[in-house]
Short mmCIF file of C-alpha atoms in Angstrom, two decimals:
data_model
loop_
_atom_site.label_atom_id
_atom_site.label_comp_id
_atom_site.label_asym_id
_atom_site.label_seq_id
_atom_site.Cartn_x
_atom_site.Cartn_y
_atom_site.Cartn_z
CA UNK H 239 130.29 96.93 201.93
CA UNK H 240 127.57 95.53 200.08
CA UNK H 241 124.15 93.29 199.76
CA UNK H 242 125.68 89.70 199.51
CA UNK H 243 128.39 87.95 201.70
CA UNK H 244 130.53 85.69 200.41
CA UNK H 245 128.96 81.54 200.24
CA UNK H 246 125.77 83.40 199.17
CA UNK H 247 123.92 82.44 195.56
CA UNK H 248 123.20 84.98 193.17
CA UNK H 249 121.78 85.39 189.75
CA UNK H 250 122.94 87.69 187.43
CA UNK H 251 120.28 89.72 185.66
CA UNK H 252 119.47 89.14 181.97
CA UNK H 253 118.64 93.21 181.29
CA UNK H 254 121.40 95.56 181.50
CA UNK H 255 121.75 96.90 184.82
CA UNK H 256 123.18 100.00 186.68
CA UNK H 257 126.41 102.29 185.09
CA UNK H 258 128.79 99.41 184.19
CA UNK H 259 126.50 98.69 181.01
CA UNK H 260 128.37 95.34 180.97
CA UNK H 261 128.94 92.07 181.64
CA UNK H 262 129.54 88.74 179.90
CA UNK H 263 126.86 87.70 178.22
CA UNK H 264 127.89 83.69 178.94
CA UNK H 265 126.94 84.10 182.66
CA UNK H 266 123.60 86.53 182.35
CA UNK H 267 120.68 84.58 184.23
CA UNK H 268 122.83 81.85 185.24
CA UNK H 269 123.10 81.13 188.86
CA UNK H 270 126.69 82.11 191.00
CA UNK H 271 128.09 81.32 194.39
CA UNK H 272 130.03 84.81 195.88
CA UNK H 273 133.57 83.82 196.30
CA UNK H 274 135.34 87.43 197.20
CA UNK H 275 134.00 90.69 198.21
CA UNK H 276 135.73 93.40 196.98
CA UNK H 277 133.66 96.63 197.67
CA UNK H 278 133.65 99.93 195.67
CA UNK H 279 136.29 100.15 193.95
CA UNK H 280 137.43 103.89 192.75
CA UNK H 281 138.21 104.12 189.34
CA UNK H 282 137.89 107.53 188.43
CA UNK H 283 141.39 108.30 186.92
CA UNK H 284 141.48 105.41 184.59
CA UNK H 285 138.48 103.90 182.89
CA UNK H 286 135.12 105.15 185.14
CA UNK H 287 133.71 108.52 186.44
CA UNK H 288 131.00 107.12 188.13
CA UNK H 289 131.34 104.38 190.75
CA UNK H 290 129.99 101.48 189.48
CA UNK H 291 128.85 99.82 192.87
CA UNK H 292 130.25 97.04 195.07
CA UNK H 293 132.34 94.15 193.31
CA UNK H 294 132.06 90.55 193.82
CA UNK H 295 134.06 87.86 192.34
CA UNK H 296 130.99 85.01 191.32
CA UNK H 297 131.89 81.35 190.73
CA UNK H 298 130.49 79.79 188.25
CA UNK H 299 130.18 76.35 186.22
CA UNK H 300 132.14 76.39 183.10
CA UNK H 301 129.66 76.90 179.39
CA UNK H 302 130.70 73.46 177.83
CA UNK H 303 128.30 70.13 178.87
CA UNK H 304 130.70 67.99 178.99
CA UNK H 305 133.03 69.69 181.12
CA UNK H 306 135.66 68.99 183.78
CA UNK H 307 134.05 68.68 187.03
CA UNK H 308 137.25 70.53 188.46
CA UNK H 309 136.84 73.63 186.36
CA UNK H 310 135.31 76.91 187.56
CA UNK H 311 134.53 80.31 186.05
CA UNK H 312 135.06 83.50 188.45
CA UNK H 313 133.91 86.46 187.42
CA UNK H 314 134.34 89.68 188.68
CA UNK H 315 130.41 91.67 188.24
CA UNK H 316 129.02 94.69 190.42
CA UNK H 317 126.13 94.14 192.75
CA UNK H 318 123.77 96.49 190.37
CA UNK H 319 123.69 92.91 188.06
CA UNK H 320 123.17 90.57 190.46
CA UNK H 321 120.00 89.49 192.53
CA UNK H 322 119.15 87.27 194.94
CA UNK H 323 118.87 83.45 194.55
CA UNK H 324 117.46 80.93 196.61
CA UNK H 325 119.88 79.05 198.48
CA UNK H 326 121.19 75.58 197.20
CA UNK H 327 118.39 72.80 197.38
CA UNK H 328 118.26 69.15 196.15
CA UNK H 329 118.87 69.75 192.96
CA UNK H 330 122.80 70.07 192.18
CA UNK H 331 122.44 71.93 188.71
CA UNK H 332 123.83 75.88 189.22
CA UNK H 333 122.83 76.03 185.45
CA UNK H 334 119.36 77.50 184.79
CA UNK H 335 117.78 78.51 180.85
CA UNK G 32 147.83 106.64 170.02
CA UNK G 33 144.77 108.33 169.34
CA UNK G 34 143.22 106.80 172.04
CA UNK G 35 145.41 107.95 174.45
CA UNK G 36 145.25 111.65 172.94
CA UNK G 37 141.43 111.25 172.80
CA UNK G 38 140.51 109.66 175.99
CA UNK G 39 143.72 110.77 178.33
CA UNK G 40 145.51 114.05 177.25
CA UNK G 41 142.96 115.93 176.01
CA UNK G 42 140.27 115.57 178.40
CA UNK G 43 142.47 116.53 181.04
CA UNK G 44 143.60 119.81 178.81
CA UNK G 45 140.15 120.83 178.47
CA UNK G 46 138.94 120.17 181.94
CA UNK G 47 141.35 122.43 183.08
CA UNK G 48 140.99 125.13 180.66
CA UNK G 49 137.08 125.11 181.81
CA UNK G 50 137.94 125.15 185.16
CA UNK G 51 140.26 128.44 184.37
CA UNK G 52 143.24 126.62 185.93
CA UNK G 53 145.04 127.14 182.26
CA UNK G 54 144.28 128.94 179.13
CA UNK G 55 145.00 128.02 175.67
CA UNK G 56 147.03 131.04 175.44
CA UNK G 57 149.20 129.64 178.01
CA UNK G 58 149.74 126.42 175.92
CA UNK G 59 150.78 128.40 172.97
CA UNK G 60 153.41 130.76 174.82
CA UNK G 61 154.35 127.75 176.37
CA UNK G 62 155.30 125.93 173.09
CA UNK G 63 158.69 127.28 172.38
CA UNK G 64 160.08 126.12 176.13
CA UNK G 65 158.06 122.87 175.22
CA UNK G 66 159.64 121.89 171.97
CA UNK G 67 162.84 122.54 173.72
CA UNK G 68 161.90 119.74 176.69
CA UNK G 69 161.65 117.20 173.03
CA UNK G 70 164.01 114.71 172.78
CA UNK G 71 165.47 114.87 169.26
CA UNK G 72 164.16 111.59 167.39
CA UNK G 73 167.11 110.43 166.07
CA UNK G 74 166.42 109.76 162.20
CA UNK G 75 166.34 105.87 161.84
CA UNK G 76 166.91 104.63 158.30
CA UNK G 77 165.13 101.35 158.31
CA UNK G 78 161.60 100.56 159.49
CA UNK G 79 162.10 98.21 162.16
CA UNK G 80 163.95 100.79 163.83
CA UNK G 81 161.59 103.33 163.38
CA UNK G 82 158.66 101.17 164.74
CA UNK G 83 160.44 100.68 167.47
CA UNK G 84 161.50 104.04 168.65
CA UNK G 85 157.51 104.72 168.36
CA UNK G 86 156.91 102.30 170.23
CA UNK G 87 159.29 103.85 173.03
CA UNK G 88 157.97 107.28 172.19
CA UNK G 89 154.41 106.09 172.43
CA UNK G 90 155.59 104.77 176.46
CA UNK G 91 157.38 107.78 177.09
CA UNK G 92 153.83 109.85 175.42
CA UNK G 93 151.44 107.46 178.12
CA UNK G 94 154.12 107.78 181.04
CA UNK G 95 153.53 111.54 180.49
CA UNK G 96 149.92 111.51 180.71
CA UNK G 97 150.31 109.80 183.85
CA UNK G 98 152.80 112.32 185.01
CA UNK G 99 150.38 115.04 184.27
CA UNK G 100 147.56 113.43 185.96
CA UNK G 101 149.29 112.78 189.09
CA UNK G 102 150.35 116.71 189.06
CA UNK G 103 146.43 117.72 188.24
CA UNK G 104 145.67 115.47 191.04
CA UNK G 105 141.44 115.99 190.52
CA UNK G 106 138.77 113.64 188.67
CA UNK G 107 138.87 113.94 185.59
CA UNK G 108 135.32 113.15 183.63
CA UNK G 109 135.88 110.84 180.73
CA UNK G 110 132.70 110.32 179.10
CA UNK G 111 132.35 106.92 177.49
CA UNK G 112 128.90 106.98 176.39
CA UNK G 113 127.24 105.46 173.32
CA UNK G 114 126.90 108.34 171.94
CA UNK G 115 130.46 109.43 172.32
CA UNK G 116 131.35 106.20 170.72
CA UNK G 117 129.31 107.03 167.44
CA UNK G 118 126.34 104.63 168.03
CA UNK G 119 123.77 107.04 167.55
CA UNK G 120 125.30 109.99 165.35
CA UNK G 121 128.83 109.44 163.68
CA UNK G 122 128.74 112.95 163.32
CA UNK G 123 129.30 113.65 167.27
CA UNK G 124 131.80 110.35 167.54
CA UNK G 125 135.22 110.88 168.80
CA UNK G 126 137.14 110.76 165.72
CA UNK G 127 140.87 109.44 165.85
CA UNK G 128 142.71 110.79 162.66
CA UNK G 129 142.91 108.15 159.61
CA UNK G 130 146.64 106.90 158.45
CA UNK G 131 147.19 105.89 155.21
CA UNK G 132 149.36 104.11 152.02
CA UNK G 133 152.00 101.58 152.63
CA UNK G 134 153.92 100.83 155.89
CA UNK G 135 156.36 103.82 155.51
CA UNK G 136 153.55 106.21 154.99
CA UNK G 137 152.09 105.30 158.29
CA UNK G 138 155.22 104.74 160.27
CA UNK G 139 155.77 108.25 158.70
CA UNK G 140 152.37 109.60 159.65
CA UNK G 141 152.63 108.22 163.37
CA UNK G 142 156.06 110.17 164.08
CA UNK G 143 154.41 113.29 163.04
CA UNK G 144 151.51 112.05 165.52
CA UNK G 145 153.54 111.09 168.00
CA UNK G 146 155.60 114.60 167.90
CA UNK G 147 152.30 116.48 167.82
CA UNK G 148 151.08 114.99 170.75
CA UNK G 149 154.37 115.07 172.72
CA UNK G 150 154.29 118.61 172.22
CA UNK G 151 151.04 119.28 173.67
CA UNK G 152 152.21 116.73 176.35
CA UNK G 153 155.70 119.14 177.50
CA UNK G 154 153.36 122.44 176.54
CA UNK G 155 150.99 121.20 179.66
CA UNK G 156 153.92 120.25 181.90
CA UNK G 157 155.28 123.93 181.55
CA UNK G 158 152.22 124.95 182.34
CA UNK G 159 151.38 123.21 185.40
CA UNK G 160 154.73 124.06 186.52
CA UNK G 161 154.44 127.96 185.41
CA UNK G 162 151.49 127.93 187.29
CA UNK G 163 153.31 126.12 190.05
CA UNK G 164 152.00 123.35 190.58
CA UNK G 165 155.16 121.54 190.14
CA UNK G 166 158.70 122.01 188.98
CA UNK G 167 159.97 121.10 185.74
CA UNK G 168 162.76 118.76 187.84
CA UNK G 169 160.19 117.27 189.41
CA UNK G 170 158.86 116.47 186.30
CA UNK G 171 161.85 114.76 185.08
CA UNK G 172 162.11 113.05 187.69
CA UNK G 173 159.17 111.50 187.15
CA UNK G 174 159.14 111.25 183.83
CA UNK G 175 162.21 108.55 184.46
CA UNK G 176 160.22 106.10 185.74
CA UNK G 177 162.12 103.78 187.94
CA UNK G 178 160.11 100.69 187.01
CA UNK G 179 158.69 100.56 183.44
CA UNK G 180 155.83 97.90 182.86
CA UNK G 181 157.04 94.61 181.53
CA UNK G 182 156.80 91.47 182.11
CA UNK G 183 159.90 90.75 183.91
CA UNK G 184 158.37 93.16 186.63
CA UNK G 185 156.46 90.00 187.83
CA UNK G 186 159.09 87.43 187.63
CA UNK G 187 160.73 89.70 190.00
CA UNK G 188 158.07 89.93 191.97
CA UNK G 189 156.88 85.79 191.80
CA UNK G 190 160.60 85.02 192.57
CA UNK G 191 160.84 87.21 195.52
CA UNK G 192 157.58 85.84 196.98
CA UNK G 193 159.20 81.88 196.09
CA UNK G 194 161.92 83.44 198.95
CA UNK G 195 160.07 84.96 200.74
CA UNK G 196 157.26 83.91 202.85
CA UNK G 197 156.56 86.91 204.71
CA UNK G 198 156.69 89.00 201.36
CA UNK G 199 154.43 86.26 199.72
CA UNK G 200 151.89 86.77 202.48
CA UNK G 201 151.83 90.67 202.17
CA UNK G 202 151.24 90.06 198.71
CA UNK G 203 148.57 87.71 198.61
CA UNK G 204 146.64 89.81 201.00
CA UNK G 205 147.57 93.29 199.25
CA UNK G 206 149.15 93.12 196.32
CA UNK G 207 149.28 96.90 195.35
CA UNK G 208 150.04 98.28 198.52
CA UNK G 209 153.01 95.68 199.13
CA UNK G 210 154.32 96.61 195.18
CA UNK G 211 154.06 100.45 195.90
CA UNK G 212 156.24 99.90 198.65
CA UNK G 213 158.61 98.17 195.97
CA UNK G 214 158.84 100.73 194.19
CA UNK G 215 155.60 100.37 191.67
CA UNK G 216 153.34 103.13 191.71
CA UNK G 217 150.65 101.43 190.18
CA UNK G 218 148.70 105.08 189.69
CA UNK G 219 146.54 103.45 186.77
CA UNK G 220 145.75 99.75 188.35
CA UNK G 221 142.56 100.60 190.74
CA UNK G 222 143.09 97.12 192.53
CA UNK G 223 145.87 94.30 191.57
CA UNK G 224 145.39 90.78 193.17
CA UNK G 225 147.76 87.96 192.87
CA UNK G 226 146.62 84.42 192.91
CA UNK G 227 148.53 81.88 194.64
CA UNK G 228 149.01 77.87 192.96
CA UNK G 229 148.72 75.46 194.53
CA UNK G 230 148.57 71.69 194.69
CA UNK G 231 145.09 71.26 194.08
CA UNK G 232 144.48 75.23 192.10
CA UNK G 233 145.37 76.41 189.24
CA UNK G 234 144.31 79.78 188.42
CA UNK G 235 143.75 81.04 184.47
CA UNK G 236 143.06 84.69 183.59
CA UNK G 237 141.02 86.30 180.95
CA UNK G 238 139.26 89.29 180.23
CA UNK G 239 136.50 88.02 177.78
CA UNK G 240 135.06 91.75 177.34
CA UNK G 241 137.93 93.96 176.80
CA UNK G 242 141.58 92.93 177.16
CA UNK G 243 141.64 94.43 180.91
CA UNK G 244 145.57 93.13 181.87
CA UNK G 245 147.75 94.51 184.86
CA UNK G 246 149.58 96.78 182.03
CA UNK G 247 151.04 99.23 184.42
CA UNK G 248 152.98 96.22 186.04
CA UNK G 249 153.81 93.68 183.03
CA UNK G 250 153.34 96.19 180.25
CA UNK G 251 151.32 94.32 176.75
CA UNK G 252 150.31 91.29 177.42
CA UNK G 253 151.19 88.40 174.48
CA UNK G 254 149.01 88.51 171.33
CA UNK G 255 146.60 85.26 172.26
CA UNK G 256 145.71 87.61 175.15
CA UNK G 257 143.35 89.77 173.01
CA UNK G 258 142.17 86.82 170.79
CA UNK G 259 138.55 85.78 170.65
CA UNK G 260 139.43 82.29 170.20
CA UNK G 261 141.62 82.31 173.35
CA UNK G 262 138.87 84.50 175.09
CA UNK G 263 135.69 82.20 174.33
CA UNK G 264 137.12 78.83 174.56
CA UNK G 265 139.21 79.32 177.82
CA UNK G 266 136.09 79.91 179.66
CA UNK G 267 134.08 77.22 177.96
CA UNK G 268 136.31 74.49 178.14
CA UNK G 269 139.56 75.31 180.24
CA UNK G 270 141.48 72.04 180.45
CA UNK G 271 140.80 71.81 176.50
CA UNK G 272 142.03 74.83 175.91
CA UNK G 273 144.98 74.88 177.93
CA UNK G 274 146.13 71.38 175.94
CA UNK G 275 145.17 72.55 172.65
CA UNK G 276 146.68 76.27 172.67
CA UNK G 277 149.61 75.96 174.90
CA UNK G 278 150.15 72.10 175.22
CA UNK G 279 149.32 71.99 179.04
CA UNK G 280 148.03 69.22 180.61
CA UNK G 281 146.40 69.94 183.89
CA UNK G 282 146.43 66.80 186.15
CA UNK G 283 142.55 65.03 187.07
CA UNK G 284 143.31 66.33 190.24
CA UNK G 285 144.08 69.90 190.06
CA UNK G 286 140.81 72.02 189.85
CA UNK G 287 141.46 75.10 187.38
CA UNK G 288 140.28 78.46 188.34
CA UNK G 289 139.63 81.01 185.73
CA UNK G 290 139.13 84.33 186.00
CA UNK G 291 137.17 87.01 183.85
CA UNK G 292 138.18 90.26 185.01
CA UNK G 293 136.75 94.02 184.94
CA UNK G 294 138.68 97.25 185.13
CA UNK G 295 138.65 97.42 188.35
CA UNK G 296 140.42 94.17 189.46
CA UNK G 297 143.92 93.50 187.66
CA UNK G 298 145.06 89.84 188.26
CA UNK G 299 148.20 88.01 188.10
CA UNK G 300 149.19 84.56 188.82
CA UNK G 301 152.07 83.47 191.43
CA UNK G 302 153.10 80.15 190.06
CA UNK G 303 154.09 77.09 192.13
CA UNK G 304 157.81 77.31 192.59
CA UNK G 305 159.68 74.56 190.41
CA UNK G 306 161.53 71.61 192.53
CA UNK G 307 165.13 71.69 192.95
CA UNK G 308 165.58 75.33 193.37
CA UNK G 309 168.00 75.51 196.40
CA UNK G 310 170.67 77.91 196.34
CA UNK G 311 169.39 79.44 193.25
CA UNK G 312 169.47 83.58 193.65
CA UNK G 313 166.28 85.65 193.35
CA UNK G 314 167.71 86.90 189.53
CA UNK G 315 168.14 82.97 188.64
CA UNK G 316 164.48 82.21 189.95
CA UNK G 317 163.46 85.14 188.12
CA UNK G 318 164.55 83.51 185.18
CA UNK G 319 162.26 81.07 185.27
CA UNK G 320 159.13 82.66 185.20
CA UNK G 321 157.30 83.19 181.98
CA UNK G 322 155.05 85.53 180.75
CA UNK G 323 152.91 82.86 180.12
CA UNK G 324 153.20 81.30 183.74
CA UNK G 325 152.23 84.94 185.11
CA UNK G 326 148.83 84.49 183.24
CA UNK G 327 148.48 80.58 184.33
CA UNK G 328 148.20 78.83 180.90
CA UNK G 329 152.15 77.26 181.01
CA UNK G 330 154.35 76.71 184.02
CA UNK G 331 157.61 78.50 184.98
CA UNK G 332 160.52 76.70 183.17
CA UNK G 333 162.38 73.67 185.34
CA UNK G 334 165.41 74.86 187.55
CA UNK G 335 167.74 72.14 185.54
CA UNK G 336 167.02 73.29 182.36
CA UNK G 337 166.73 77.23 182.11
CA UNK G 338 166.57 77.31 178.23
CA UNK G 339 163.98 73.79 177.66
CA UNK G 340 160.48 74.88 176.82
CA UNK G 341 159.19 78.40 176.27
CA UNK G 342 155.29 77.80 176.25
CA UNK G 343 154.20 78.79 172.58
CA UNK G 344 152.26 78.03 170.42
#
């Protein structure tokens, strides 16, 4: 399937990475928890040639500072963006500049 | 429309002219049969009309492509690049042909389009079936499309799932598979995932890069879909948004969920089912569900009160 497992933190990577050139720019560097694995998903017929790598749906805390505790942000990115992350310490922040 | 000519039809012509499978000679003897397969336009007076039997012509124009593709069966290479896209060079962009004037000189413009590329569109299916790959009743056949994308699609489908619990399961698990055997062929939607509400989750979907939106299924999605305000804030600040655009309050207690989608993942939203529907048929439930309530940002109208509240803003 792929390099992370659902639970596991990730960081999405600031430079553009692998063949789907993007991916929001709200979430780049910020730190995600995996919430679905999806795999490869084929796409030729309709809107990629190329495979764009395994999918993961990545939860993450919403932009504004003073928001909702009960709000989250999934979004869907291929593994070529996202890198490892060390798993959840002390601090409770996800958020990272 | 030039999009779809651009980045559907012709791609697929020329693939298969390179890979000998047609020639352009083959298009051109074809014509006469193809003009033939046209369906006469019927000459609309007034404008509103007009618009909308392009925008029927322009469904009938993308259910053909897909008709096509499913006959050509192979990979086709769309190239997407920067390049392609004009960044670089504009001489080497993609061009999509320019309308002009008033609105009747574009509506005007957009039938000749539209006829154009149907044209091309029949002159290809006579091919593929000259060449047999198919037969021209075949073609029809699928060319009548059993289950054309609109919304009420997924009130159907959110109804049937309020009845039934085994079909709700299938299609929380897999949605596409479960709709194909519905009848949907969902050809164009690479993966389709419904998202069950609950109690405690409500689920919110956006597509903050593109407007990516299970079209094949629910057809356009409603104009706030492809706005930046809707697109930027939602993700932001969802519980604002969700009072300030569409006058939705989302209790303390309910955690809201939303999603940012690719290409690759269409979503759509099962709504809780309303209190106090017993008795009430699959059609009536179906009733109740609004295009709005299949995205998450309003609820599906009370059982009481069928007409009350259409979420808009």
């Amino acid at each position: 399937m792929g390099r992370f497992a659902i639970t596991q933190r990730v960081r999405v990577k600031f430079e553009n990475a692998g063949p789907n050139r993007r991916v929001p720019d709200y979430v780049k560097g910020k730190l995600g928890v995996i919430v679905s694995v999806h795999g490869t998903v084929p796409n030729y017929s309709h809107d990629h040639a190329e495979d764009w790598g395994p999918l993961y749906s990545v939860q993450f805390e919403p932009e504004a500072t003073a928001s909702h505790p009960r709000e989250k942000i999934i979004v869907d990115i291929h593994e070529p963006w996202l890198s490892d992350a060390p798993p959840m310490g002390r601090r409770k922040s996800i958020q990272i500049h | 429309m030039e999009y779809w000519r651009t980045k559907r039809l012709e791609p697929r012509i020329i693939m298969l002219i390179r890979k000998g499978t047609i020639a352009f000679p083959d298009l051109i003897e074809a014509s006469e049969a193809a003009r033939s397969r046209l369906e006469k336009l019927e000459s609309k007076s007034n404008l509103e009309n007009r618009v909308a039997a392009l925008e029927i012509g322009l469904g009938r124009f993308i259910r053909g492509i897909e008709v096509a593709t499913s006959i050509i069966g192979t990979r086709v290479l769309v190239e997407e690049s920067r390049q392609e896209a004009g960044v670089y060079d504009d001489e080497v962009k993609l061009a999509h042909r320019k309308l002009g004037g008033g609105a009747t000189e574009r509506v005007g413009q957009l039938e000749e389009l539209l006829s154009g590329n149907m044209l091309l569109l029949q002159a290809l299916l006579v091919v593929l079936a000259k060449k047999g790959m198919v037969t021209l009743e075949k073609v029809d056949e699928m060319l009548a499309a059993p289950n054309p994308p609109r919304f009420e699609n997924g009130a159907r489908i959110v109804a049937k799932a309020w009845l039934d619990p085994e079909f709700r399961r299938k299609l929380l698990s897999d949605a596409k598979t479960t709709l194909r055997e519905l009848g949907f062929a969902l050809n164009r939607t690479p993966k389709l995932v419904v998202l069950e509400d609950t109690r405690s989750v409500r689920h919110v979907i956006v597509c903050t890069l593109c407007s990516c939106y299970p079209y094949e299924l629910l057809g356009n999605p409603p104009w706030w879909y492809k706005q930046d305000r809707y697109k930027q804030e939602i993700v932001a600040s969802p519980r604002k948004m969700l009072e300030e655009m569409f006058r939705l309050g989302v209790p303390p207690t309910v955690e809201v969920r939303v999603h940012d989608s690719t290409s690759d993942i269409r979503y759509m939203v099962l709504p809780m089912r309303p209190d106090r529907i017993e008795g009430k048929s699959e059609e009536q439930l179906a009733n109740l569900v609004t295009q709005e309530s299949l995205i998450g940002v309003g609820d599906p109208l009370e059982a009481e009160t069928e007409e009350a509240k259409i979420v808009q803003d």
